[in-house]
PDB file of C-alpha atoms and ligand atoms in Angstrom:
ATOM      1  CA  MET A  68      86.218  95.206 112.158  1.00  0.00           C
ATOM      2  CA  ARG A  69      89.014  93.190 109.442  1.00  0.00           C
ATOM      3  CA  ILE A  70      90.849  95.973 108.577  1.00  0.00           C
ATOM      4  CA  PRO A  71      91.954  95.314 104.760  1.00  0.00           C
ATOM      5  CA  LEU A  72      95.226  93.891 104.105  1.00  0.00           C
ATOM      6  CA  ILE A  73      97.037  94.770 100.485  1.00  0.00           C
ATOM      7  CA  ALA A  74     100.665  92.592 100.262  1.00  0.00           C
ATOM      8  CA  GLY A  75     102.536  92.461  97.750  1.00  0.00           C
ATOM      9  CA  ASN A  76     104.709  89.251  96.982  1.00  0.00           C
ATOM     10  CA  TRP A  77     107.519  90.558  94.510  1.00  0.00           C
ATOM     11  CA  LYS A  78     108.800  87.037  93.737  1.00  0.00           C
ATOM     12  CA  MET A  79     112.187  85.847  92.666  1.00  0.00           C
ATOM     13  CA  HIS A  80     112.529  90.026  91.202  1.00  0.00           C
ATOM     14  CA  LYS A  81     114.485  92.820  91.853  1.00  0.00           C
ATOM     15  CA  THR A  82     118.242  93.048  93.525  1.00  0.00           C
ATOM     16  CA  ALA A  83     118.796  95.178  96.500  1.00  0.00           C
ATOM     17  CA  GLY A  84     119.568  98.412  94.594  1.00  0.00           C
ATOM     18  CA  ASP A  85     116.054  98.022  92.898  1.00  0.00           C
ATOM     19  CA  ALA A  86     114.243  96.987  95.891  1.00  0.00           C
ATOM     20  CA  ARG A  87     114.912 100.065  97.511  1.00  0.00           C
ATOM     21  CA  GLU A  88     113.863 102.328  94.503  1.00  0.00           C
ATOM     22  CA  LEU A  89     110.441 100.110  93.974  1.00  0.00           C
ATOM     23  CA  ALA A  90     109.899 100.155  98.401  1.00  0.00           C
ATOM     24  CA  ARG A  91     110.500 104.252  98.161  1.00  0.00           C
ATOM     25  CA  ALA A  92     108.292 104.692  95.913  1.00  0.00           C
ATOM     26  CA  VAL A  93     105.483 103.142  97.828  1.00  0.00           C
ATOM     27  CA  LYS A  94     106.607 104.402 100.715  1.00  0.00           C
ATOM     28  CA  GLU A  95     106.115 107.748  99.321  1.00  0.00           C
ATOM     29  CA  GLY A  96     102.962 107.092  97.451  1.00  0.00           C
ATOM     30  CA  ALA A  97     101.776 105.254 100.252  1.00  0.00           C
ATOM     31  CA  VAL A  98     102.022 108.748 103.025  1.00  0.00           C
ATOM     32  CA  ASP A  99      98.059 109.192 102.936  1.00  0.00           C
ATOM     33  CA  VAL A 100      96.929 105.572 103.409  1.00  0.00           C
ATOM     34  CA  SER A 101      95.662 104.509 106.854  1.00  0.00           C
ATOM     35  CA  ASP A 102      92.818 102.639 107.011  1.00  0.00           C
ATOM     36  CA  ARG A 103      94.193  99.843 105.276  1.00  0.00           C
ATOM     37  CA  GLN A 104      97.450  97.895 105.944  1.00  0.00           C
ATOM     38  CA  ILE A 105     100.539  97.430 103.711  1.00  0.00           C
ATOM     39  CA  ALA A 106     102.782  94.712 103.491  1.00  0.00           C
ATOM     40  CA  MET A 107     105.939  93.977 100.914  1.00  0.00           C
ATOM     41  CA  ALA A 108     107.798  91.351 100.465  1.00  0.00           C
ATOM     42  CA  PRO A 109     111.238  91.082  98.695  1.00  0.00           C
ATOM     43  CA  PRO A 110     112.847  87.798  98.610  1.00  0.00           C
ATOM     44  CA  PHE A 111     115.254  87.304 100.771  1.00  0.00           C
ATOM     45  CA  THR A 112     118.598  89.448  99.993  1.00  0.00           C
ATOM     46  CA  ALA A 113     116.226  92.813  99.492  1.00  0.00           C
ATOM     47  CA  LEU A 114     114.946  91.766 103.253  1.00  0.00           C
ATOM     48  CA  ALA A 115     117.431  94.533 104.913  1.00  0.00           C
ATOM     49  CA  ALA A 116     117.030  97.217 101.732  1.00  0.00           C
ATOM     50  CA  VAL A 117     113.388  97.434 102.188  1.00  0.00           C
ATOM     51  CA  ALA A 118     113.546  97.344 105.913  1.00  0.00           C
ATOM     52  CA  GLU A 119     115.952 100.539 106.019  1.00  0.00           C
ATOM     53  CA  GLU A 120     114.336 102.495 103.127  1.00  0.00           C
ATOM     54  CA  ILE A 121     110.517 101.265 105.171  1.00  0.00           C
ATOM     55  CA  ARG A 122     111.989 102.396 108.595  1.00  0.00           C
ATOM     56  CA  GLY A 123     109.213 104.900 110.749  1.00  0.00           C
ATOM     57  CA  SER A 124     106.673 103.835 107.801  1.00  0.00           C
ATOM     58  CA  ARG A 125     103.832 101.972 108.117  1.00  0.00           C
ATOM     59  CA  LEU A 126     105.000 100.068 105.550  1.00  0.00           C
ATOM     60  CA  ILE A 127     105.148  95.966 106.440  1.00  0.00           C
ATOM     61  CA  LEU A 128     107.961  93.645 105.947  1.00  0.00           C
ATOM     62  CA  ALA A 129     107.038  90.628 104.447  1.00  0.00           C
ATOM     63  CA  ALA A 130     108.845  87.187 103.709  1.00  0.00           C
ATOM     64  CA  GLN A 131     108.121  84.600 101.333  1.00  0.00           C
ATOM     65  CA  ASN A 132     108.579  81.685 103.371  1.00  0.00           C
ATOM     66  CA  VAL A 133     110.179  79.889 106.274  1.00  0.00           C
ATOM     67  CA  HIS A 134     111.902  77.464 107.769  1.00  0.00           C
ATOM     68  CA  TRP A 135     109.981  75.677 111.313  1.00  0.00           C
ATOM     69  CA  GLU A 136     113.681  74.680 113.094  1.00  0.00           C
ATOM     70  CA  GLN A 137     114.540  77.779 114.764  1.00  0.00           C
ATOM     71  CA  LYS A 138     118.375  76.996 113.296  1.00  0.00           C
ATOM     72  CA  GLY A 139     120.782  73.905 112.336  1.00  0.00           C
ATOM     73  CA  ALA A 140     122.329  72.091 109.608  1.00  0.00           C
ATOM     74  CA  PHE A 141     119.716  73.387 106.691  1.00  0.00           C
ATOM     75  CA  THR A 142     121.417  74.660 104.045  1.00  0.00           C
ATOM     76  CA  GLY A 143     119.361  77.615 102.487  1.00  0.00           C
ATOM     77  CA  GLU A 144     116.714  77.808 104.598  1.00  0.00           C
ATOM     78  CA  ILE A 145     116.178  80.638 106.576  1.00  0.00           C
ATOM     79  CA  SER A 146     114.272  80.547 110.263  1.00  0.00           C
ATOM     80  CA  VAL A 147     111.915  82.477 112.147  1.00  0.00           C
ATOM     81  CA  PRO A 148     114.371  84.408 114.236  1.00  0.00           C
ATOM     82  CA  MET A 149     116.625  85.584 111.008  1.00  0.00           C
ATOM     83  CA  LEU A 150     113.106  87.199 109.694  1.00  0.00           C
ATOM     84  CA  GLU A 151     112.559  88.841 112.882  1.00  0.00           C
ATOM     85  CA  ASP A 152     115.806  90.379 113.527  1.00  0.00           C
ATOM     86  CA  ALA A 153     115.490  91.414 109.260  1.00  0.00           C
ATOM     87  CA  GLY A 154     112.569  93.670 110.750  1.00  0.00           C
ATOM     88  CA  CYS A 155     109.936  90.889 108.852  1.00  0.00           C
ATOM     89  CA  GLY A 156     106.192  91.417 110.463  1.00  0.00           C
ATOM     90  CA  MET A 157     104.176  88.993 108.282  1.00  0.00           C
ATOM     91  CA  VAL A 158     105.274  86.007 106.182  1.00  0.00           C
ATOM     92  CA  ILE A 159     104.105  84.123 103.425  1.00  0.00           C
ATOM     93  CA  ILE A 160     103.267  80.511 103.555  1.00  0.00           C
ATOM     94  CA  GLY A 161     102.750  77.862 101.650  1.00  0.00           C
ATOM     95  CA  HIS A 162     102.313  79.725  98.160  1.00  0.00           C
ATOM     96  CA  SER A 163     101.110  77.822  95.507  1.00  0.00           C
ATOM     97  CA  GLU A 164     104.537  78.121  93.762  1.00  0.00           C
ATOM     98  CA  ARG A 165     106.015  76.074  97.086  1.00  0.00           C
ATOM     99  CA  ARG A 166     103.884  73.570  96.415  1.00  0.00           C
ATOM    100  CA  GLN A 167     104.323  72.847  92.636  1.00  0.00           C
ATOM    101  CA  TYR A 168     108.274  73.249  92.496  1.00  0.00           C
ATOM    102  CA  PHE A 169     110.202  72.725  95.162  1.00  0.00           C
ATOM    103  CA  GLY A 170     107.810  69.782  97.428  1.00  0.00           C
ATOM    104  CA  GLU A 171     105.451  72.132 100.135  1.00  0.00           C
ATOM    105  CA  THR A 172     102.965  69.930 101.457  1.00  0.00           C
ATOM    106  CA  ASP A 173     100.102  70.190 103.680  1.00  0.00           C
ATOM    107  CA  ALA A 174     102.792  69.138 106.518  1.00  0.00           C
ATOM    108  CA  THR A 175     104.836  70.992 105.398  1.00  0.00           C
ATOM    109  CA  VAL A 176     102.352  74.586 105.541  1.00  0.00           C
ATOM    110  CA  ASN A 177     101.575  72.706 108.853  1.00  0.00           C
ATOM    111  CA  ARG A 178     104.884  72.862 110.683  1.00  0.00           C
ATOM    112  CA  ARG A 179     106.112  76.611 109.419  1.00  0.00           C
ATOM    113  CA  LEU A 180     102.456  77.928 110.446  1.00  0.00           C
ATOM    114  CA  ARG A 181     103.461  76.160 113.625  1.00  0.00           C
ATOM    115  CA  ALA A 182     107.006  78.008 113.809  1.00  0.00           C
ATOM    116  CA  VAL A 183     105.518  81.081 112.642  1.00  0.00           C
ATOM    117  CA  LEU A 184     102.535  81.177 115.786  1.00  0.00           C
ATOM    118  CA  ALA A 185     105.258  80.822 118.126  1.00  0.00           C
ATOM    119  CA  SER A 186     106.652  84.057 117.272  1.00  0.00           C
ATOM    120  CA  ARG A 187     105.555  86.778 116.857  1.00  0.00           C
ATOM    121  CA  LEU A 188     104.825  86.678 112.592  1.00  0.00           C
ATOM    122  CA  GLN A 189     101.824  86.722 111.762  1.00  0.00           C
ATOM    123  CA  PRO A 190     101.204  83.834 108.749  1.00  0.00           C
ATOM    124  CA  ILE A 191     100.263  84.654 105.533  1.00  0.00           C
ATOM    125  CA  VAL A 192      99.123  80.981 105.395  1.00  0.00           C
ATOM    126  CA  CYS A 193      98.377  80.501 100.993  1.00  0.00           C
ATOM    127  CA  ILE A 194      95.309  77.956  99.712  1.00  0.00           C
ATOM    128  CA  GLY A 195      93.601  77.142  96.379  1.00  0.00           C
ATOM    129  CA  GLU A 196      92.692  75.113  93.346  1.00  0.00           C
ATOM    130  CA  THR A 197      94.582  73.847  90.351  1.00  0.00           C
ATOM    131  CA  LEU A 198      92.064  74.486  86.818  1.00  0.00           C
ATOM    132  CA  GLU A 199      91.806  70.783  86.957  1.00  0.00           C
ATOM    133  CA  GLN A 200      90.642  70.184  90.014  1.00  0.00           C
ATOM    134  CA  ARG A 201      88.310  73.103  89.748  1.00  0.00           C
ATOM    135  CA  GLU A 202      87.129  71.750  86.000  1.00  0.00           C
ATOM    136  CA  SER A 203      85.767  68.319  87.880  1.00  0.00           C
ATOM    137  CA  GLY A 204      84.262  69.985  90.666  1.00  0.00           C
ATOM    138  CA  LYS A 205      86.807  69.436  93.521  1.00  0.00           C
ATOM    139  CA  HIS A 206      88.009  72.772  94.269  1.00  0.00           C
ATOM    140  CA  HIS A 207      85.883  73.184  97.402  1.00  0.00           C
ATOM    141  CA  THR A 208      87.308  69.738  98.456  1.00  0.00           C
ATOM    142  CA  VAL A 209      90.783  70.454  98.087  1.00  0.00           C
ATOM    143  CA  VAL A 210      91.212  73.780  99.658  1.00  0.00           C
ATOM    144  CA  GLN A 211      88.956  72.392 102.857  1.00  0.00           C
ATOM    145  CA  GLN A 212      91.596  69.743 102.751  1.00  0.00           C
ATOM    146  CA  GLN A 213      94.879  72.482 102.485  1.00  0.00           C
ATOM    147  CA  LEU A 214      92.950  74.106 105.642  1.00  0.00           C
ATOM    148  CA  ALA A 215      92.509  71.090 107.661  1.00  0.00           C
ATOM    149  CA  GLY A 216      96.375  70.025 107.096  1.00  0.00           C
ATOM    150  CA  GLY A 217      97.385  73.076 106.979  1.00  0.00           C
ATOM    151  CA  LEU A 218      96.053  74.574 110.689  1.00  0.00           C
ATOM    152  CA  ASP A 219      96.093  71.136 112.569  1.00  0.00           C
ATOM    153  CA  GLY A 220      96.293  71.668 116.015  1.00  0.00           C
ATOM    154  CA  LEU A 221      95.730  75.618 115.141  1.00  0.00           C
ATOM    155  CA  THR A 222      94.384  77.176 118.834  1.00  0.00           C
ATOM    156  CA  ARG A 223      91.578  80.030 119.365  1.00  0.00           C
ATOM    157  CA  PRO A 224      94.165  82.446 119.816  1.00  0.00           C
ATOM    158  CA  GLY A 225      96.216  81.080 116.814  1.00  0.00           C
ATOM    159  CA  LEU A 226      93.268  81.783 114.794  1.00  0.00           C
ATOM    160  CA  LEU A 227      92.783  85.101 115.650  1.00  0.00           C
ATOM    161  CA  ARG A 228      96.471  86.090 114.140  1.00  0.00           C
ATOM    162  CA  ILE A 229      96.719  84.560 110.850  1.00  0.00           C
ATOM    163  CA  ILE A 230      95.877  85.657 107.365  1.00  0.00           C
ATOM    164  CA  LEU A 231      94.558  82.851 104.797  1.00  0.00           C
ATOM    165  CA  ALA A 232      94.866  84.103 100.969  1.00  0.00           C
ATOM    166  CA  TYR A 233      92.793  82.495  98.645  1.00  0.00           C
ATOM    167  CA  GLU A 234      94.849  81.789  95.563  1.00  0.00           C
ATOM    168  CA  PRO A 235      93.330  79.546  92.661  1.00  0.00           C
ATOM    169  CA  VAL A 236      96.709  78.102  90.147  1.00  0.00           C
ATOM    170  CA  TRP A 237      95.033  78.868  87.339  1.00  0.00           C
ATOM    171  CA  ALA A 238      94.636  82.762  88.180  1.00  0.00           C
ATOM    172  CA  ILE A 239      98.414  83.178  89.378  1.00  0.00           C
ATOM    173  CA  GLY A 240     100.697  84.643  86.630  1.00  0.00           C
ATOM    174  CA  THR A 241      97.956  84.216  84.061  1.00  0.00           C
ATOM    175  CA  GLY A 242      96.065  87.290  83.405  1.00  0.00           C
ATOM    176  CA  ARG A 243      92.861  85.376  83.549  1.00  0.00           C
ATOM    177  CA  THR A 244      91.391  86.852  87.831  1.00  0.00           C
ATOM    178  CA  ALA A 245      88.507  84.933  89.321  1.00  0.00           C
ATOM    179  CA  SER A 246      85.047  86.514  88.717  1.00  0.00           C
ATOM    180  CA  PRO A 247      83.976  88.532  91.695  1.00  0.00           C
ATOM    181  CA  GLU A 248      81.314  86.118  92.072  1.00  0.00           C
ATOM    182  CA  ILE A 249      83.563  83.546  91.699  1.00  0.00           C
ATOM    183  CA  ALA A 250      86.416  85.180  94.562  1.00  0.00           C
ATOM    184  CA  GLN A 251      83.258  85.558  97.085  1.00  0.00           C
ATOM    185  CA  GLU A 252      81.910  82.157  96.672  1.00  0.00           C
ATOM    186  CA  MET A 253      85.313  80.205  98.020  1.00  0.00           C
ATOM    187  CA  HIS A 254      85.955  82.880 100.370  1.00  0.00           C
ATOM    188  CA  SER A 255      82.323  82.701 102.186  1.00  0.00           C
ATOM    189  CA  MET A 256      83.442  78.661 101.841  1.00  0.00           C
ATOM    190  CA  VAL A 257      86.281  78.684 103.333  1.00  0.00           C
ATOM    191  CA  ARG A 258      84.865  81.373 106.217  1.00  0.00           C
ATOM    192  CA  GLY A 259      81.960  78.954 106.526  1.00  0.00           C
ATOM    193  CA  TRP A 260      84.203  75.787 107.283  1.00  0.00           C
ATOM    194  CA  LEU A 261      86.328  78.531 109.747  1.00  0.00           C
ATOM    195  CA  SER A 262      83.434  78.852 111.710  1.00  0.00           C
ATOM    196  CA  GLY A 263      81.732  75.220 111.770  1.00  0.00           C
ATOM    197  CA  GLU A 264      85.523  74.746 113.340  1.00  0.00           C
ATOM    198  CA  PHE A 265      85.975  77.466 115.610  1.00  0.00           C
ATOM    199  CA  GLY A 266      82.775  79.490 116.197  1.00  0.00           C
ATOM    200  CA  ASP A 267      81.999  83.163 115.908  1.00  0.00           C
ATOM    201  CA  GLU A 268      86.255  84.171 115.582  1.00  0.00           C
ATOM    202  CA  ALA A 269      86.151  82.650 111.870  1.00  0.00           C
ATOM    203  CA  GLN A 270      84.981  86.411 111.515  1.00  0.00           C
ATOM    204  CA  GLU A 271      87.914  88.342 112.716  1.00  0.00           C
ATOM    205  CA  VAL A 272      90.040  86.242 110.635  1.00  0.00           C
ATOM    206  CA  ARG A 273      91.059  88.238 106.835  1.00  0.00           C
ATOM    207  CA  ILE A 274      90.701  86.086 103.345  1.00  0.00           C
ATOM    208  CA  LEU A 275      92.712  87.996 100.969  1.00  0.00           C
ATOM    209  CA  TYR A 276      92.420  86.951  97.175  1.00  0.00           C
ATOM    210  CA  GLY A 277      95.547  86.552  94.823  1.00  0.00           C
ATOM    211  CA  GLY A 278      95.665  85.498  90.733  1.00  0.00           C
ATOM    212  CA  SER A 279      96.366  88.178  88.491  1.00  0.00           C
ATOM    213  CA  VAL A 280      95.047  91.545  90.907  1.00  0.00           C
ATOM    214  CA  LYS A 281      95.113  94.559  89.004  1.00  0.00           C
ATOM    215  CA  PRO A 282      94.779  98.398  89.435  1.00  0.00           C
ATOM    216  CA  ASP A 283      91.154  97.207  87.055  1.00  0.00           C
ATOM    217  CA  ASN A 284      89.878  95.121  89.110  1.00  0.00           C
ATOM    218  CA  ILE A 285      90.752  95.415  92.821  1.00  0.00           C
ATOM    219  CA  ASP A 286      87.540  97.741  93.339  1.00  0.00           C
ATOM    220  CA  ASP A 287      85.623  94.812  91.953  1.00  0.00           C
ATOM    221  CA  LEU A 288      86.522  92.657  94.286  1.00  0.00           C
ATOM    222  CA  MET A 289      87.371  94.514  97.224  1.00  0.00           C
ATOM    223  CA  ARG A 290      83.359  95.496  96.923  1.00  0.00           C
ATOM    224  CA  GLN A 291      82.868  91.375  98.364  1.00  0.00           C
ATOM    225  CA  PRO A 292      81.777  90.549 101.617  1.00  0.00           C
ATOM    226  CA  ASP A 293      84.654  88.219 102.428  1.00  0.00           C
ATOM    227  CA  ILE A 294      87.299  89.636 100.272  1.00  0.00           C
ATOM    228  CA  ASP A 295      89.606  91.392 102.689  1.00  0.00           C
ATOM    229  CA  GLY A 296      92.858  92.911 100.427  1.00  0.00           C
ATOM    230  CA  ALA A 297      95.028  91.114  98.382  1.00  0.00           C
ATOM    231  CA  LEU A 298      98.086  89.194  97.979  1.00  0.00           C
ATOM    232  CA  VAL A 299      99.615  90.529  94.581  1.00  0.00           C
ATOM    233  CA  GLY A 300     102.055  89.515  92.435  1.00  0.00           C
ATOM    234  CA  GLY A 301     102.861  90.523  89.120  1.00  0.00           C
ATOM    235  CA  ALA A 302     101.148  94.128  89.626  1.00  0.00           C
ATOM    236  CA  CYS A 303     103.100  95.101  93.143  1.00  0.00           C
ATOM    237  CA  LEU A 304     106.683  95.091  90.469  1.00  0.00           C
ATOM    238  CA  GLU A 305     105.299  98.566  89.863  1.00  0.00           C
ATOM    239  CA  PRO A 306     104.886 101.687  92.125  1.00  0.00           C
ATOM    240  CA  ASP A 307     102.123 102.656  89.715  1.00  0.00           C
ATOM    241  CA  SER A 308     100.269  99.622  89.796  1.00  0.00           C
ATOM    242  CA  PHE A 309     100.806  98.843  93.416  1.00  0.00           C
ATOM    243  CA  LEU A 310     100.006 102.141  94.340  1.00  0.00           C
ATOM    244  CA  ARG A 311      96.435 102.390  92.363  1.00  0.00           C
ATOM    245  CA  ILE A 312      96.183  98.882  94.231  1.00  0.00           C
ATOM    246  CA  ILE A 313      96.858 100.118  97.346  1.00  0.00           C
ATOM    247  CA  HIS A 314      94.273 102.874  97.159  1.00  0.00           C
ATOM    248  CA  PHE A 315      91.520 100.304  95.865  1.00  0.00           C
ATOM    249  CA  ARG A 316      88.041 102.694  95.927  1.00  0.00           C
ATOM    250  CA  PRO A 317      85.664 100.185  97.718  1.00  0.00           C
TER     251      PRO A 317
HETATM  252  P1  LIG B 239      99.832  86.991  90.323  1.00  0.00           P
HETATM  253  O1  LIG B 239      98.897  88.635  90.255  1.00  0.00           O
HETATM  254  O2  LIG B 239     100.749  87.604  89.148  1.00  0.00           O
HETATM  255  O3  LIG B 239      99.203  86.598  89.446  1.00  0.00           O
HETATM  256  O4  LIG B 239     100.603  86.305  91.838  1.00  0.00           O
HETATM  257  C1  LIG B 239      99.394  85.953  92.028  1.00  0.00           C
HETATM  258  C2  LIG B 239     100.021  85.549  93.585  1.00  0.00           C
HETATM  259  O5  LIG B 239     100.310  84.101  93.352  1.00  0.00           O
HETATM  260  C3  LIG B 239     100.590  86.388  94.668  1.00  0.00           C
HETATM  261  O6  LIG B 239     101.100  85.856  95.733  1.00  0.00           O
END
């Protein structure tokens, strides 16, 4: 029983005022949704505004990153207790943009994951290969390495709390979605890897797809047996497109 999850990653978009408007529109447009989870990850500066706007609804507030220390002299960083205090229920870890531009590695993903699993927050751990890695046939190996490094030391109870997001770098922001078949093949590989490490509990882990998810491809993606939801970038910034994605028809 894997409850579908549609999560919007707002990236570096929206002031607090704009965020409030978008959150309100999503909340109002999603009142009829009860069989799936919806999360929104605004930038840190808009967490409080969105938290206030969605209070009392089923929407889940998420953050886009988190530091592994609880507090201290780490200028510019945000800790797990701060996110919990802000009303977050989930946090994205290891997004490819963090890996590409900000020096994120599997080792730092792992440190963040351990800190998050020691709290009540649920981590959304991102994995995915670049175009070059796919074209040279290394996509399975690369993603397996990200899993082995990022999830190092993960226990069975930890496994049941995590959410994975397969986001091929070549599909992010490019309009070039992975075909449902390619995405399914990778999701099935990831689940197979988890099964090898943890056994049957791998069947419980939700694996989201991310990379140019749009209103016109979400239905086909969600029909795939191992795709349990989506991590949406560009298309989550407008209420109409995000609401259509939330209302996917499998
Ligand atoms: P796009 O949907 O804009 O391709 O972004 C995907 C993504 O990176 C979500 O985390």
